[in-house]
mmCIF file of C-alpha atoms in Angstrom:
data_model
loop_
_atom_site.group_PDB
_atom_site.id
_atom_site.type_symbol
_atom_site.label_atom_id
_atom_site.label_comp_id
_atom_site.label_asym_id
_atom_site.label_seq_id
_atom_site.Cartn_x
_atom_site.Cartn_y
_atom_site.Cartn_z
ATOM 1 C CA MET A 1 0.000 0.000 0.000
ATOM 2 C CA SER A 2 1.377 3.414 -0.910
ATOM 3 C CA TRP A 3 1.702 6.268 1.567
ATOM 4 C CA GLU A 4 -0.834 8.196 -0.499
ATOM 5 C CA THR A 5 -3.351 5.349 -0.155
ATOM 6 C CA LEU A 6 -2.720 5.055 3.580
ATOM 7 C CA PHE A 7 -3.148 8.824 3.933
ATOM 8 C CA SER A 8 -6.529 8.599 2.164
ATOM 9 C CA LEU A 9 -7.585 5.609 4.273
ATOM 10 C CA THR A 10 -6.766 7.333 7.564
ATOM 11 C CA ASN A 11 -8.673 10.431 6.477
ATOM 12 C CA ILE A 12 -11.724 8.327 5.577
ATOM 13 C CA LEU A 13 -11.575 6.574 8.978
ATOM 14 C CA ALA A 14 -11.344 9.891 10.804
ATOM 15 C CA LEU A 15 -14.101 11.538 8.745
ATOM 16 C CA GLY A 16 -16.367 8.561 9.398
ATOM 17 C CA GLY A 17 -15.752 8.837 13.131
ATOM 18 C CA TRP A 18 -16.429 12.580 13.134
ATOM 19 C CA ALA A 19 -19.610 12.122 11.079
ATOM 20 C CA LEU A 20 -20.886 9.557 13.586
ATOM 21 C CA LEU A 21 -19.943 11.809 16.493
ATOM 22 C CA ILE A 22 -21.680 14.893 15.124
ATOM 23 C CA PHE A 23 -24.698 13.517 13.239
ATOM 24 C CA VAL A 24 -25.688 10.115 14.684
ATOM 25 C CA PRO A 25 -27.554 9.622 17.980
ATOM 26 C CA ARG A 26 -25.101 8.881 20.756
ATOM 27 C CA ALA A 27 -25.905 5.345 21.734
ATOM 28 C CA PRO A 28 -23.344 2.983 23.285
ATOM 29 C CA LEU A 29 -22.941 1.278 19.892
ATOM 30 C CA THR A 30 -22.078 4.621 18.286
ATOM 31 C CA PHE A 31 -19.365 5.343 20.841
ATOM 32 C CA SER A 32 -18.029 1.794 20.493
ATOM 33 C CA ALA A 33 -17.805 2.193 16.718
ATOM 34 C CA ILE A 34 -15.978 5.511 17.050
ATOM 35 C CA THR A 35 -13.672 4.140 19.756
ATOM 36 C CA TYR A 36 -12.640 0.907 18.061
ATOM 37 C CA LEU A 37 -13.193 1.454 14.331
ATOM 38 C CA GLY A 38 -12.084 5.070 14.459
ATOM 39 C CA VAL A 39 -9.644 5.900 17.237
ATOM 40 C CA GLY A 40 -8.445 2.329 17.820
ATOM 41 C CA LEU A 41 -7.767 1.607 14.169
ATOM 42 C CA LEU A 42 -6.000 4.954 13.713
ATOM 43 C CA CYS A 43 -3.831 4.169 16.750
ATOM 44 C CA LEU A 44 -3.007 0.732 15.353
ATOM 45 C CA ILE A 45 -2.029 2.242 11.993
ATOM 46 C CA TYR A 46 0.122 4.788 13.825
ATOM 47 C CA VAL A 47 1.916 2.214 16.001
ATOM 48 C CA VAL A 48 2.559 -0.213 13.140
ATOM 49 C CA GLY A 49 3.634 2.595 10.820
ATOM 50 C CA LEU A 50 5.911 4.262 13.345
ATOM 51 C CA GLY A 51 7.479 0.964 14.358
ATOM 52 C CA GLY A 52 7.955 0.013 10.730
ATOM 53 C CA LEU A 53 9.547 3.339 9.867
ATOM 54 C CA LEU A 54 11.865 3.405 12.871
ATOM 55 C CA SER A 55 12.972 -0.187 12.322
ATOM 56 C CA GLY A 56 13.344 0.169 8.557
ATOM 57 C CA LEU A 57 10.921 -2.715 7.926
ATOM 58 C CA ILE A 58 8.550 -0.341 6.140
ATOM 59 C CA ASP A 59 10.076 2.039 3.619
ATOM 60 C CA PRO A 60 13.748 1.101 4.143
ATOM 61 C CA GLY A 61 14.798 4.303 2.374
ATOM 62 C CA GLY A 62 12.596 6.299 4.715
ATOM 63 C CA PRO A 63 13.571 8.505 7.603
ATOM 64 C CA ASN A 64 16.497 7.594 9.794
ATOM 65 C CA VAL A 65 15.204 9.003 13.058
ATOM 66 C CA PRO A 66 17.753 9.499 15.826
ATOM 67 C CA LEU A 67 15.673 8.853 18.936
ATOM 68 C CA THR A 68 17.827 11.207 21.006
ATOM 69 C CA ASP A 69 17.309 14.283 18.792
ATOM 70 C CA TYR A 70 14.104 16.038 19.824
ATOM 71 C CA SER A 71 14.997 19.349 18.209
ATOM 72 C CA VAL A 72 12.730 20.903 15.597
ATOM 73 C CA ALA A 73 15.451 20.582 12.987
ATOM 74 C CA GLY A 74 16.066 16.940 13.880
ATOM 75 C CA LEU A 75 12.416 15.937 13.734
ATOM 76 C CA GLN A 76 11.767 17.939 10.588
ATOM 77 C CA ALA A 77 14.758 16.493 8.807
ATOM 78 C CA ALA A 78 14.153 12.949 9.971
ATOM 79 C CA MET A 79 10.386 12.512 9.854
ATOM 80 C CA PHE A 80 8.449 15.199 8.086
ATOM 81 C CA LYS A 81 10.509 15.475 4.919
ATOM 82 C CA ASN A 82 9.571 11.874 4.180
ATOM 83 C CA PRO A 83 6.086 10.864 2.940
ATOM 84 C CA GLY A 84 5.878 7.984 5.430
ATOM 85 C CA GLY A 85 6.804 10.198 8.359
ATOM 86 C CA THR A 86 4.267 12.795 7.279
ATOM 87 C CA VAL A 87 1.471 10.215 6.991
ATOM 88 C CA ILE A 88 2.321 8.695 10.375
ATOM 89 C CA GLY A 89 2.451 12.154 11.981
ATOM 90 C CA TRP A 90 -0.895 13.041 10.399
ATOM 91 C CA THR A 91 -2.405 9.779 11.667
ATOM 92 C CA HIS A 92 -1.273 10.751 15.176
ATOM 93 C CA TYR A 93 -3.194 14.038 14.878
ATOM 94 C CA LEU A 94 -6.293 12.302 13.521
ATOM 95 C CA ALA A 95 -6.378 9.722 16.331
ATOM 96 C CA PHE A 96 -5.905 12.212 19.154
ATOM 97 C CA ASP A 97 -8.274 14.828 17.764
ATOM 98 C CA LEU A 98 -11.033 12.223 17.371
ATOM 99 C CA PHE A 99 -10.409 10.945 20.903
ATOM 100 C CA ILE A 100 -10.632 14.499 22.261
ATOM 101 C CA GLY A 101 -13.801 15.037 20.224
ATOM 102 C CA MET A 102 -15.346 11.980 21.881
ATOM 103 C CA TRP A 103 -14.433 13.314 25.314
ATOM 104 C CA ILE A 104 -15.930 16.723 24.489
ATOM 105 C CA ALA A 105 -19.146 15.103 23.213
ATOM 106 C CA ARG A 106 -19.542 12.903 26.295
ATOM 107 C CA ASP A 107 -18.722 15.768 28.641
ATOM 108 C CA ALA A 108 -21.102 18.113 26.831
ATOM 109 C CA ASP A 109 -23.891 15.519 26.963
ATOM 110 C CA ALA A 110 -23.307 15.021 30.696
ATOM 111 C CA LYS A 111 -23.417 18.773 31.302
ATOM 112 C CA GLY A 112 -26.635 19.192 29.321
ATOM 113 C CA PHE A 113 -25.271 21.018 26.270
ATOM 114 C CA GLY A 114 -27.480 20.534 23.221
ATOM 115 C CA ARG A 115 -26.093 19.017 20.050
ATOM 116 C CA ILE A 116 -26.555 22.301 18.178
ATOM 117 C CA TRP A 117 -24.081 23.942 20.594
ATOM 118 C CA GLN A 118 -21.696 21.020 20.437
ATOM 119 C CA ALA A 119 -21.440 20.855 16.643
ATOM 120 C CA PRO A 120 -19.335 24.020 16.119
ATOM 121 C CA ILE A 121 -16.978 23.063 18.951
ATOM 122 C CA LEU A 122 -16.580 19.555 17.561
ATOM 123 C CA LEU A 123 -16.017 20.962 14.077
ATOM 124 C CA LEU A 124 -13.293 23.262 15.422
ATOM 125 C CA THR A 125 -11.741 20.307 17.233
ATOM 126 C CA PHE A 126 -11.756 18.357 13.974
ATOM 127 C CA LEU A 127 -10.175 21.210 12.010
ATOM 128 C CA ALA A 128 -7.804 22.614 14.650
ATOM 129 C CA GLY A 129 -7.774 20.263 17.652
ATOM 130 C CA PRO A 130 -6.354 22.479 20.396
ATOM 131 C CA LEU A 131 -8.564 25.424 19.387
ATOM 132 C CA GLY A 132 -11.765 23.400 19.778
ATOM 133 C CA LEU A 133 -10.532 21.915 23.041
ATOM 134 C CA LEU A 134 -9.580 25.335 24.417
ATOM 135 C CA ILE A 135 -13.006 26.752 23.575
ATOM 136 C CA TRP A 136 -14.709 23.776 25.221
ATOM 137 C CA LEU A 137 -12.557 24.124 28.345
ATOM 138 C CA ALA A 138 -13.461 27.821 28.547
ATOM 139 C CA LEU A 139 -17.207 27.148 28.173
ATOM 140 C CA ARG A 140 -17.830 23.925 30.059
ATOM 141 C CA GLU A 141 -17.685 24.828 33.742
ATOM 142 C CA PRO A 142 -19.245 28.315 33.763
ATOM 143 C CA ALA A 143 -22.172 27.187 31.625
ATOM 144 C CA ALA A 144 -22.698 24.019 33.658
ATOM 145 C CA ARG A 145 -22.677 26.020 36.904
ATOM 146 C CA ARG A 146 -25.291 28.458 35.576
ATOM 147 C CA ALA A 147 -27.499 25.577 34.472
ATOM 148 C CA GLN A 148 -27.442 23.825 37.859
ATOM 149 C CA PRO A 149 -29.455 25.281 40.726
ATOM 150 C CA ARG A 150 -27.340 26.351 43.663
ATOM 151 C CA ALA A 151 -27.478 24.228 46.764
ATOM 152 C CA LYS A 152 -29.139 25.897 49.740
ATOM 153 C CA LYS A 153 -26.964 26.444 52.773
#
């Protein structure tokens, strides 16, 4: 399988998970599908791909990553100038963003936020993970406190 094909496959998996998360009723089966067929499969692709790249078993001419060089220049030169490294890095983003989206959706449901309010936050999380998460973190507690009646002393 080419890196281009794997890139397309991971995007389809992630898009399917996000579509389920945003548009389908949130039943246990829905969350299981997103968890295992979305996040889990993306994580498996990431682990196998990263292990294959680092060991040279996949794409022997691929990146030679020195595991002790965590500088920007070292990572850029070793991983992201190679198609395999780019696809594996992208898969990492897709898996974590979808996982965070699931957490936001569950948390929002538990705090009584309607789906219409969740959709833009989930969309932002899909497009720019930390931005959507930051907005959710800023909104979640104050809104939940206003919605709950105060306990009498």
